[in-house]
């Protein structure tokens, strides 16, 4: 019995031990399975996170890639120099230097194309070499949508568009932008607009750099029809897939699980430590990714040449300053400065010297305003922003310091450049306006400073907006008047000094503005020049003058032309076409122009005059004596006639040495074989003096006011009567 009991007790203990051991084993197995299951879940989640991170990073890299092209395109298209040379007849060297040559080994763009409104290729470069393919041949059909989007951009938005398209050389980020001034204004007519196209191909080398920059394993560009587990599609603007960026998943969870599985039964603590280490590594990778993204954002907001903020960087900084000023009730003052004479430095010393000057100015600004927000807005324009309760006074002092700084010459290598600056300022109080409006006001004040003599600073005032609106309205009304034939032409006779008989007429434009009345040519001609309407206006006046002159074949016709028309490479051929259409002999026509263009652009002026003389028309220097022209210009440009300005004639009545000066001027012109016409003759005494001085033609109210075309018949019919009786009523 006791043995049985002991045996029973032993069996019972064994059962209990077995049960306990089994329970422990079951618990260990369950715990192990739970741990393994948990580890598997952790591994799967880690893999998913890594794949998601790779997906987001790759998508961000593509977005950054095309945004870099957008920023580059904006810098090169919204550029005052580009707006000048792209529309200039002799700007091809500049285009090749600033657009074509930049495609060599460039990280920003490898293809540059310039087109007109008819999509004709005016310039095309690929990897630094000129190419002669058409847009469709190289870009296929994908570019037309971007061009149309840029051309139809609503008012207030940049006339730009970008996207990925398929080219002959592969997949590329392509942008299209209207070439215009940095302010957004453009003097060229709508039909003469030109668009800049940049392409940045997504080559294997660039993909490798993206993989390195954004820490993406095995990043590669694959065709759209190649299957892949991990990919980001690159689509064109209409949603068609051009290709896929694929990468190899690192599967960090599976790798970790494979390493720790043999040790799970021995030391769960090791597994825990491993995952802790893994988490630490993940956080470090995230920190590095954030750091890389921050560096990329910093580069996007920085001007590469000067090292200062660029325009987007300025707006980011202004947003921060305005936010702080709104909280503190303080001021933000923006100083907008433009270099005076920068273009001359570029023209004289080359663009390399211009770049050195920009760097020197940036360095000087960093010393002068070290703790301020500094930006280069493109070309030769800079901005400085100050924030604080004393920002207005500090801004005034800084403007004085800037003017003093630019009054001293700058060293450019072994050269010395003397430049100045014009400054406009605007103030925001407690964030009452945003950064764009603040910049617009400062920009407007800067142009006001330029118009008032340069080398000064002016603060924004509301009247500047009013004046700008009035100017815009004047230009709009003038455009309407030109298009609806509201510009009329009158004619003032020119008489022979000895016979007092009419030898010619001068055509003069007149505009009776609806709702305002007559507008002086001194007002609407400059408006036409600044708004790009002068070509339409000038050719319209020439057509009307030639049409009227068909009825007076015995006299000559003089027509004023604007120096701005000289910039049109087709001007001479347009003049010839008008003369031919109206059957006017070129020998009857004299084109009169003022001296300003000849002084500032002597080489272009000589070329333009030569083209006009080849047609057979005569060229007269108008308003001689009202500016800086000298007799030397008469010899240099080979004028056929000199017209003395009315101011010299009026001076005769004031006495002094005016008669001696007038006599000497006419004598010098005669010595060069150039006949002289005197304008503004109102009295017989003036006519007699100018006859004695040697003028062969006279013009003024003494003989006739400007009259309608039909009245010229009356004057010609009365040629046998004294001309002084022919005054128009």
XYZ file of C-alpha atoms in Angstrom:
729
model
C 0.000 0.000 0.000
C 2.674 2.495 0.862
C 4.565 1.532 -2.333
C 1.426 1.952 -4.324
C 0.875 5.263 -2.665
C 4.473 6.327 -3.350
C 4.188 5.144 -6.903
C 0.927 7.000 -7.224
C 2.519 10.107 -5.706
C 5.492 9.763 -8.040
C 3.194 9.429 -10.994
C 1.251 12.396 -9.764
C 4.406 14.501 -9.404
C 5.651 13.409 -12.785
C 2.335 14.315 -14.228
C 2.474 17.661 -12.517
C 6.071 18.226 -13.640
C 5.244 17.031 -17.114
C 2.207 19.213 -17.049
C 4.241 22.154 -15.836
C 7.016 21.456 -18.310
C 4.473 20.970 -21.033
C 2.799 24.162 -20.011
C 6.127 25.946 -19.949
C 6.998 24.437 -23.291
C 3.626 25.399 -24.643
C 4.063 28.870 -23.182
C 7.591 29.083 -24.604
C 6.344 27.884 -27.958
C 3.416 30.273 -27.852
C 5.634 33.124 -26.681
C 8.195 32.192 -29.306
C 5.513 32.046 -31.972
C 4.122 35.344 -30.753
C 7.601 36.838 -30.789
C 8.272 35.434 -34.237
C 4.871 36.628 -35.404
C 5.521 40.013 -33.890
C 8.944 40.072 -35.488
C 7.381 39.096 -38.803
C 4.869 41.936 -38.419
C 7.676 44.293 -37.506
C 9.646 43.104 -40.516
C 6.672 43.555 -42.839
C 5.921 47.000 -41.439
C 9.569 47.985 -41.756
C 9.610 46.838 -45.361
C 6.419 48.759 -46.051
C 7.778 51.910 -44.425
C 10.974 51.654 -46.435
C 9.019 51.171 -49.641
C 6.748 54.104 -48.783
C 9.759 56.247 -47.947
C 11.370 55.296 -51.258
C 8.115 56.047 -53.094
C 7.737 59.493 -51.497
C 11.414 60.304 -51.898
C 11.408 59.317 -55.574
C 8.252 61.360 -56.209
C 9.828 64.317 -54.425
C 12.998 63.942 -56.463
C 10.988 64.114 -59.707
C 9.095 67.176 -58.476
C 12.336 68.876 -57.430
C 13.894 67.975 -60.780
C 11.247 69.833 -62.783
C 11.033 72.714 -60.284
C 14.744 73.303 -60.718
C 14.105 73.610 -64.453
C 11.186 75.996 -63.744
C 13.382 78.241 -61.589
C 16.174 78.229 -64.172
C 13.762 78.973 -67.019
C 12.214 81.870 -65.098
C 15.653 83.368 -64.417
C 16.618 83.180 -68.098
C 13.246 84.227 -69.585
C 12.181 87.012 -67.164
C 15.411 88.900 -67.724
C 15.820 92.493 -68.946
C 18.910 91.624 -70.987
C 17.059 88.756 -72.644
C 14.062 90.981 -73.383
C 16.458 93.314 -75.202
C 18.628 90.889 -77.148
C 16.034 88.222 -77.981
C 14.000 90.820 -79.852
C 17.013 92.615 -81.279
C 18.048 91.918 -84.874
C 21.691 91.522 -83.867
C 21.197 89.540 -80.688
C 22.196 86.092 -81.993
C 25.674 86.234 -80.461
C 24.133 87.081 -77.117
C 21.628 84.213 -77.488
C 24.392 81.772 -78.310
C 26.500 82.941 -75.366
C 23.765 83.083 -72.739
C 21.544 80.215 -73.896
C 23.354 77.986 -76.354
C 26.756 77.792 -74.661
C 25.111 77.150 -71.281
C 23.849 73.757 -72.489
C 27.381 72.316 -72.313
C 27.740 69.937 -69.367
C 25.019 71.873 -67.569
C 23.206 70.463 -64.570
C 20.305 72.839 -65.259
C 19.462 72.289 -68.921
C 21.010 70.566 -71.920
C 18.767 71.895 -74.687
C 17.797 75.504 -75.413
C 15.421 76.581 -78.162
C 13.997 79.982 -79.079
C 10.801 80.142 -81.162
C 8.497 82.834 -82.503
C 4.690 82.987 -82.546
C 4.644 80.782 -85.660
C 6.661 78.099 -83.832
C 9.610 78.745 -86.085
C 12.908 77.817 -84.492
C 15.093 80.919 -84.234
C 17.857 79.250 -82.252
C 18.404 75.679 -81.094
C 21.306 74.252 -79.110
C 21.853 70.762 -77.741
C 24.830 70.049 -75.491
C 26.511 73.291 -76.547
C 26.161 72.717 -80.284
C 23.670 74.335 -82.667
C 21.158 71.931 -84.182
C 18.793 72.301 -87.116
C 15.863 70.003 -86.262
C 12.271 71.216 -86.112
C 10.185 71.223 -82.918
C 8.041 68.294 -84.032
C 11.045 66.342 -85.251
C 12.764 66.560 -81.873
C 9.986 66.961 -79.306
C 7.218 65.127 -81.139
C 3.654 66.198 -80.358
C 4.177 66.608 -76.624
C 5.473 70.191 -76.754
C 2.456 71.843 -78.386
C 0.357 71.654 -75.224
C 3.046 73.362 -73.129
C 3.470 76.118 -75.735
C -0.271 76.744 -75.809
C -0.464 76.781 -72.007
C 2.350 79.345 -71.774
C 0.778 81.542 -74.449
C -2.681 81.422 -72.860
C -1.535 82.093 -69.300
C -4.123 84.326 -67.531
C -3.160 87.858 -66.569
C -1.217 87.931 -63.332
C 0.311 84.479 -63.832
C 3.742 83.892 -65.299
C 3.493 82.999 -69.019
C 5.285 79.709 -68.422
C 4.510 75.996 -68.561
C 6.491 72.840 -67.902
C 6.183 69.087 -67.813
C 7.818 65.837 -68.825
C 7.697 64.905 -72.505
C 9.359 62.385 -74.789
C 12.096 63.778 -77.024
C 14.279 62.198 -79.634
C 16.964 61.746 -76.963
C 14.742 60.341 -74.241
C 12.540 61.616 -71.421
C 13.096 65.242 -70.445
C 11.689 67.923 -68.172
C 10.716 70.640 -70.629
C 9.669 74.230 -69.895
C 8.303 76.966 -72.126
C 8.340 80.651 -71.114
C 7.734 84.004 -72.732
C 10.921 86.068 -72.965
C 10.080 89.302 -71.148
C 11.374 91.929 -68.793
C 11.853 91.006 -65.168
C 8.922 93.249 -64.317
C 6.702 91.216 -66.594
C 6.353 93.969 -69.165
C 7.152 93.390 -72.816
C 7.485 95.975 -75.557
C 7.182 93.524 -78.421
C 3.833 93.208 -80.184
C 1.766 90.059 -79.577
C 2.675 88.717 -83.002
C 6.374 89.315 -82.360
C 6.587 87.461 -79.042
C 9.284 84.888 -78.585
C 9.361 81.903 -76.306
C 12.303 80.170 -74.674
C 12.294 76.384 -74.356
C 14.642 74.547 -71.958
C 14.932 70.768 -71.775
C 16.686 68.772 -69.071
C 16.947 65.114 -70.015
C 16.611 62.448 -67.385
C 19.815 60.600 -68.293
C 21.296 57.620 -66.506
C 23.907 59.904 -64.959
C 21.247 62.230 -63.577
C 19.251 59.258 -62.263
C 22.386 58.031 -60.457
C 22.818 61.468 -58.902
C 19.211 61.440 -57.766
C 19.750 58.004 -56.234
C 22.830 59.242 -54.404
C 21.217 62.496 -53.252
C 17.977 60.955 -52.033
C 19.450 57.625 -50.799
C 17.407 55.378 -53.098
C 18.858 51.914 -53.735
C 19.143 50.805 -57.359
C 17.205 53.744 -58.807
C 16.817 53.282 -62.576
C 14.732 54.635 -65.453
C 12.757 51.875 -67.204
C 10.360 51.883 -70.190
C 6.676 52.155 -69.361
C 5.952 48.569 -70.434
C 8.584 46.973 -68.168
C 6.957 45.448 -65.095
C 8.282 46.416 -61.660
C 7.186 46.076 -58.039
C 8.440 49.465 -56.888
C 8.083 52.354 -59.298
C 7.004 55.962 -59.803
C 5.531 56.765 -63.218
C 6.733 59.775 -65.184
C 3.776 61.184 -67.114
C 3.405 63.881 -69.725
C 0.939 66.789 -69.300
C -1.947 64.729 -70.733
C -1.356 61.811 -68.350
C 0.437 59.393 -70.670
C 3.105 57.298 -68.969
C 6.516 57.960 -70.541
C 8.548 55.709 -68.278
C 8.983 54.466 -64.717
C 11.607 55.193 -62.086
C 12.189 51.858 -60.346
C 14.281 50.903 -57.357
C 15.313 47.792 -55.470
C 13.652 47.359 -52.114
C 16.242 46.878 -49.376
C 13.769 44.815 -47.300
C 15.383 45.900 -44.031
C 12.781 43.986 -42.003
C 13.476 40.634 -43.658
C 17.217 41.131 -43.321
C 16.886 41.885 -39.652
C 14.561 38.962 -39.032
C 16.924 36.570 -40.799
C 19.759 37.737 -38.589
C 17.909 37.419 -35.288
C 15.765 34.299 -35.862
C 18.507 31.777 -34.712
C 18.916 33.743 -31.500
C 15.258 34.247 -30.603
C 15.122 31.118 -28.354
C 18.356 32.075 -26.613
C 18.030 35.765 -25.921
C 14.956 37.795 -26.639
C 16.818 40.636 -25.066
C 19.294 40.587 -27.937
C 16.388 40.846 -30.352
C 15.065 43.813 -28.420
C 18.453 45.490 -28.462
C 18.757 44.788 -32.160
C 15.429 46.428 -32.917
C 16.347 49.344 -30.727
C 19.526 49.706 -32.751
C 17.516 49.346 -35.934
C 15.177 52.076 -34.806
C 18.151 54.294 -34.047
C 19.503 53.676 -37.531
C 16.107 54.517 -38.997
C 15.926 57.781 -37.086
C 19.428 58.658 -38.287
C 18.402 57.937 -41.877
C 15.316 60.110 -41.463
C 17.418 62.912 -40.033
C 19.794 62.657 -42.993
C 16.886 62.657 -45.420
C 15.460 65.765 -43.779
C 18.881 67.374 -43.914
C 19.206 66.578 -47.634
C 15.755 67.971 -48.302
C 16.594 71.127 -46.351
C 19.803 71.537 -48.377
C 17.890 71.080 -51.617
C 15.305 73.654 -50.535
C 18.118 76.032 -49.594
C 19.681 75.668 -53.044
C 16.348 76.355 -54.714
C 16.086 79.627 -52.790
C 19.644 80.794 -53.499
C 21.029 82.766 -56.458
C 23.979 80.782 -57.789
C 26.003 83.737 -59.049
C 25.806 86.095 -56.074
C 25.215 83.614 -53.260
C 22.285 85.744 -52.053
C 18.647 84.725 -51.915
C 16.857 84.578 -55.240
C 13.324 85.866 -55.895
C 11.540 82.840 -54.348
C 13.968 83.014 -51.436
C 13.124 86.678 -50.940
C 9.416 85.896 -50.769
C 10.024 83.147 -48.216
C 12.068 85.555 -46.094
C 9.512 88.351 -46.472
C 6.748 86.022 -45.330
C 8.677 85.341 -42.123
C 9.460 89.024 -41.535
C 5.875 90.089 -42.215
C 4.564 87.399 -39.876
C 6.858 88.634 -37.113
C 5.941 92.264 -37.748
C 2.238 91.356 -37.552
C 2.758 89.814 -34.129
C 4.926 92.670 -32.855
C 3.174 95.560 -34.658
C 6.497 96.586 -36.202
C 7.557 97.622 -39.706
C 9.060 95.790 -42.656
C 10.926 98.002 -45.123
C 11.959 96.675 -48.515
C 14.749 98.384 -50.442
C 14.781 97.633 -54.173
C 17.905 98.805 -55.992
C 18.886 98.663 -59.637
C 22.430 99.288 -60.861
C 22.882 102.264 -63.185
C 25.457 101.583 -65.877
C 25.588 97.788 -65.519
C 24.687 97.274 -69.174
C 27.555 99.513 -70.232
C 29.961 97.374 -68.187
C 28.663 94.243 -69.926
C 28.908 95.886 -73.337
C 32.387 97.291 -72.719
C 34.106 94.500 -70.773
C 31.974 91.441 -71.544
C 29.604 89.299 -69.517
C 32.439 87.777 -67.526
C 33.250 91.199 -66.128
C 29.538 91.740 -65.528
C 29.394 88.547 -63.454
C 32.409 89.668 -61.439
C 30.698 92.993 -60.827
C 27.556 91.240 -59.585
C 29.659 89.182 -57.182
C 31.452 92.317 -55.992
C 28.171 94.138 -55.397
C 26.798 91.132 -53.501
C 29.894 91.019 -51.293
C 29.607 94.757 -50.600
C 25.937 94.376 -49.654
C 26.764 91.519 -47.293
C 29.211 93.800 -45.509
C 26.941 96.847 -45.503
C 23.778 94.970 -44.453
C 25.162 91.797 -42.947
C 22.195 91.049 -40.673
C 19.498 91.810 -43.242
C 17.578 89.739 -45.759
C 19.538 90.128 -49.022
C 18.419 88.924 -52.432
C 19.352 89.227 -56.078
C 16.188 89.399 -58.149
C 17.882 88.791 -61.483
C 20.075 90.837 -63.819
C 21.366 93.858 -61.925
C 18.539 94.177 -59.401
C 18.895 93.534 -55.667
C 16.624 93.745 -52.638
C 17.240 94.311 -48.936
C 14.550 93.773 -46.289
C 14.589 95.159 -42.731
C 12.159 94.423 -39.889
C 11.669 96.147 -36.568
C 10.141 99.194 -34.886
C 12.889 101.426 -36.353
C 12.983 99.804 -39.787
C 11.897 102.992 -41.576
C 14.679 105.167 -40.153
C 17.248 102.393 -40.481
C 16.165 101.957 -44.090
C 16.768 105.647 -44.844
C 20.248 105.466 -43.370
C 20.951 102.302 -45.334
C 19.795 103.986 -48.566
C 22.218 106.855 -47.905
C 24.988 104.333 -47.293
C 24.115 102.503 -50.517
C 24.259 105.696 -52.572
C 27.608 106.512 -50.990
C 28.841 102.988 -51.706
C 27.933 103.166 -55.385
C 29.399 106.627 -55.779
C 32.818 104.964 -55.523
C 34.236 102.911 -58.433
C 34.267 99.104 -58.312
C 37.347 97.073 -59.139
C 36.736 94.284 -61.658
C 40.011 92.442 -61.891
C 42.411 95.037 -63.274
C 39.569 97.240 -64.536
C 37.677 100.016 -62.814
C 33.937 100.395 -63.347
C 31.975 103.438 -62.275
C 28.337 102.612 -61.687
C 25.530 104.038 -59.637
C 22.205 102.833 -58.410
C 18.573 103.872 -58.292
C 16.599 102.838 -55.222
C 12.923 102.424 -54.457
C 11.530 101.643 -51.018
C 8.192 100.475 -49.628
C 6.996 99.868 -46.074
C 4.524 97.406 -44.548
C 3.169 98.010 -41.051
C 2.119 95.052 -38.916
C 1.889 92.850 -42.005
C -0.823 94.953 -43.664
C 0.342 93.922 -47.160
C 1.939 90.732 -48.454
C 5.400 90.271 -49.900
C 4.368 90.502 -53.541
C 2.602 93.822 -53.028
C 5.546 95.129 -51.005
C 7.927 94.212 -53.828
C 5.621 95.732 -56.455
C 5.512 99.036 -54.594
C 9.276 99.131 -54.096
C 9.795 98.289 -57.762
C 7.470 101.114 -58.799
C 9.325 103.561 -56.555
C 12.634 102.415 -58.043
C 11.463 103.185 -61.576
C 10.242 106.545 -60.347
C 13.765 107.217 -59.038
C 15.206 106.292 -62.441
C 12.804 108.591 -64.244
C 13.724 111.430 -61.902
C 17.414 111.338 -62.710
C 18.894 108.124 -61.224
C 21.420 108.051 -58.413
C 18.736 108.618 -55.776
C 16.128 106.823 -53.715
C 12.393 107.361 -53.578
C 9.695 105.937 -51.348
C 6.473 104.530 -52.677
C 3.539 106.934 -52.779
C -0.052 106.145 -53.859
C 0.165 108.700 -56.676
C 2.619 106.373 -58.401
C -0.171 103.831 -58.829
C -2.460 106.535 -60.153
C 0.148 107.693 -62.633
C 0.850 104.119 -63.705
C -2.875 103.518 -64.197
C -3.174 106.738 -66.201
C -0.209 105.686 -68.326
C -1.676 102.232 -68.884
C -5.024 103.747 -69.834
C -3.338 106.187 -72.204
C -1.507 103.315 -73.877
C -4.724 101.274 -74.118
C -6.594 104.207 -75.669
C -3.708 104.828 -78.063
C -3.706 101.178 -79.139
C -7.441 101.406 -79.788
C -6.973 104.669 -81.698
C -4.281 103.145 -83.943
C -6.327 100.019 -84.615
C -9.479 102.050 -85.385
C -7.789 104.663 -87.577
C -8.287 107.558 -85.135
C -4.779 108.942 -85.665
C -4.952 111.677 -88.274
C -2.183 113.273 -90.315
C -1.864 116.999 -91.060
C 0.772 118.707 -93.196
C 2.853 121.851 -92.660
C 4.405 123.441 -95.759
C 8.131 124.022 -96.128
C 9.056 126.972 -98.359
C 12.097 128.047 -100.348
C 13.870 130.868 -98.514
C 14.293 133.054 -101.617
C 11.081 132.453 -103.561
C 8.813 131.695 -100.606
C 7.235 128.979 -102.715
C 6.236 125.624 -101.222
C 8.887 122.984 -101.897
C 7.613 120.309 -99.552
C 5.418 119.401 -96.594
C 6.075 117.742 -93.246
C 3.558 115.100 -92.130
C 2.512 115.455 -88.483
C 0.429 112.981 -86.448
C -2.583 114.262 -84.520
C -4.777 112.422 -81.988
C -8.104 113.604 -80.633
C -8.515 111.237 -77.674
C -12.125 110.314 -77.008
C -13.307 111.906 -73.768
C -10.118 113.947 -73.360
C -9.653 116.008 -76.497
C -6.447 116.640 -78.463
C -3.314 114.967 -77.095
C 0.085 116.497 -77.813
C 2.506 114.382 -79.874
C 5.016 115.053 -77.089
C 2.737 112.875 -74.926
C 1.432 110.118 -77.165
C 4.626 109.508 -79.190
C 6.667 108.565 -76.042
C 3.708 106.460 -74.897
C 3.773 104.613 -78.208
C 7.529 104.080 -77.882
C 7.352 102.706 -74.332
C 4.378 100.431 -75.070
C 5.716 98.902 -78.300
C 3.092 100.611 -80.478
C 5.491 102.947 -82.277
C 6.019 100.611 -85.247
C 2.270 100.440 -85.919
C 1.861 104.177 -85.394
C 4.872 105.215 -87.478
C 3.990 102.992 -90.429
C 0.354 104.127 -90.266
C 1.426 107.789 -90.456
C 3.789 107.009 -93.364
C 1.009 105.236 -95.276
C -1.425 108.109 -94.830
C 1.221 110.676 -95.753
C 2.163 108.785 -98.919
C -1.478 108.371 -99.895
C -2.036 112.146 -99.580
C 1.250 112.962 -101.340
C 0.063 111.154 -104.466
C -1.970 114.305 -105.206
C 1.054 116.658 -104.952
C 3.717 115.098 -107.187
C 5.588 118.391 -107.553
C 6.629 118.727 -103.874
C 8.631 116.643 -101.416
C 7.304 114.785 -98.377
C 8.979 114.756 -94.941
C 7.891 112.210 -92.295
C 9.169 111.923 -88.726
C 10.302 108.511 -87.534
C 11.064 107.371 -84.017
C 14.514 106.097 -83.051
C 12.755 103.055 -81.598
C 11.728 102.053 -85.128
C 15.414 101.607 -85.932
C 15.436 98.515 -83.735
C 13.075 96.793 -86.156
C 15.269 94.892 -88.653
C 12.430 94.983 -91.201
C 11.927 98.757 -91.014
C 13.767 99.623 -94.244
C 11.922 96.958 -96.239
C 8.584 98.123 -94.766
C 9.314 101.697 -95.868
C 10.191 100.502 -99.371
C 6.986 98.461 -99.547
C 4.817 101.449 -98.579
C 6.493 103.728 -101.137
C 6.049 101.141 -103.865
C 2.408 100.521 -102.949
C 1.571 104.251 -103.233
C 3.816 104.827 -106.260
C 5.906 107.441 -104.413
C 9.430 107.965 -105.724
C 11.903 107.480 -102.839
C 13.715 110.661 -103.942
C 10.626 112.667 -102.897
C 10.696 111.331 -99.329
C 12.781 112.589 -96.433
C 12.726 110.771 -93.095
C 13.422 113.032 -90.117
C 14.863 111.687 -86.879
C 16.233 113.123 -83.653
C 19.725 112.691 -82.315
C 19.275 110.538 -79.206
C 19.572 107.143 -80.876
C 22.708 108.172 -82.804
C 24.535 109.204 -79.655
C 23.789 106.024 -77.687
C 23.897 103.476 -80.547
C 26.152 104.877 -83.283
C 26.940 101.526 -84.933
C 23.303 100.414 -85.150
C 22.277 103.886 -86.326
C 24.836 103.806 -89.146
C 23.571 100.401 -90.293
C 19.935 101.544 -90.219
C 20.685 104.750 -92.146
C 22.642 102.834 -94.785
C 19.671 100.496 -95.365
C 17.297 103.438 -95.756
C 19.635 105.263 -98.138
C 19.864 102.158 -100.285
C 16.126 102.559 -100.855
C 16.742 106.098 -102.098
C 15.096 108.171 -99.355
C 16.847 111.162 -97.756
C 17.665 111.397 -94.058
C 17.420 114.619 -92.044
C 18.659 115.319 -88.525
C 15.677 116.951 -86.822
C 15.627 119.390 -83.873
C 19.338 120.215 -84.151
C 20.331 122.389 -81.212
C 17.866 120.942 -78.707
C 20.209 118.260 -77.384
C 23.830 117.159 -77.496
C 24.405 116.551 -81.197
C 27.446 118.151 -82.770
C 28.479 118.930 -86.324
C 30.584 115.774 -86.063
C 27.397 113.708 -86.124
C 26.413 115.346 -89.392
C 29.662 114.133 -90.935
C 29.663 110.708 -89.272
C 26.157 109.679 -90.292
C 25.961 111.445 -93.648
C 22.707 113.325 -93.159
C 21.150 114.878 -96.248
C 19.673 117.831 -94.377
C 19.829 119.534 -90.993
C 16.719 121.048 -89.403
C 17.404 123.781 -86.850
C 15.272 123.493 -83.722
C 12.724 126.185 -82.950
C 14.573 127.068 -79.722
C 17.507 128.518 -81.712
C 15.127 130.626 -83.783
C 13.286 131.933 -80.708
C 16.633 132.831 -79.141
C 17.169 135.390 -81.922
C 14.541 137.630 -80.290
C 16.413 137.476 -76.989
C 19.604 138.978 -78.396
C 22.970 138.089 -76.894
C 25.245 135.811 -78.906
C 22.415 133.738 -80.328
C 22.871 135.215 -83.828
C 26.597 134.430 -83.868
C 25.927 130.852 -82.699
C 23.222 130.357 -85.315
C 25.404 131.795 -88.094
C 28.334 129.575 -87.116
C 26.143 126.468 -86.969
C 24.693 127.050 -90.429
C 28.112 127.894 -91.850
C 29.591 124.627 -90.542
C 26.697 122.633 -92.030
C 27.158 124.424 -95.357
C 30.860 123.660 -95.304
C 29.928 119.958 -95.159
C 27.564 120.408 -98.088
C 24.475 119.867 -95.918
C 21.471 122.135 -96.642
C 19.679 123.669 -93.668
C 15.982 124.086 -92.839
C 14.848 126.374 -90.004
C 11.705 125.459 -88.046
C 9.385 127.627 -85.987
C 9.496 130.806 -88.137
C 6.791 133.149 -86.907
C 7.966 136.657 -87.968
C 9.362 138.278 -91.089
C 12.400 139.429 -89.104
C 13.251 135.830 -88.218
C 12.811 134.771 -91.837
C 15.056 137.584 -93.064
C 17.810 136.769 -90.555
C 17.778 133.067 -91.417
C 17.879 133.897 -95.116
C 20.987 136.012 -94.520
C 22.525 133.216 -92.424
C 22.213 130.789 -95.328
C 19.115 128.661 -94.643
C 17.668 127.469 -97.936
C 14.285 126.344 -96.522
C 11.944 127.763 -93.869
C 9.020 126.303 -91.972
C 6.650 127.851 -89.461
C 3.394 129.632 -88.682
C 4.535 132.646 -90.720
C 3.852 130.604 -93.838
C 1.208 128.152 -92.676
C 0.013 126.180 -89.692
C -0.323 122.411 -90.114
C -3.386 121.900 -92.333
C -5.582 119.112 -93.619
C -4.468 117.381 -96.853
C -7.148 119.052 -98.983
C -5.939 122.503 -97.903
C -2.542 121.863 -99.461
C -4.261 122.145 -102.859
C -5.382 125.688 -101.975
C -1.895 126.681 -100.894
C -0.339 125.257 -104.037
C -2.897 127.048 -106.210
C -1.866 130.355 -104.618
C 1.850 129.927 -105.325
C 1.918 133.193 -107.285
C 0.796 135.198 -104.247
C 3.088 136.158 -101.324
C 3.364 133.169 -99.057
C 2.860 135.310 -95.962
C -0.775 135.707 -97.091
C -1.306 131.956 -97.155
C -1.748 131.454 -93.453
C -4.354 128.841 -92.669
C -7.296 130.151 -90.762
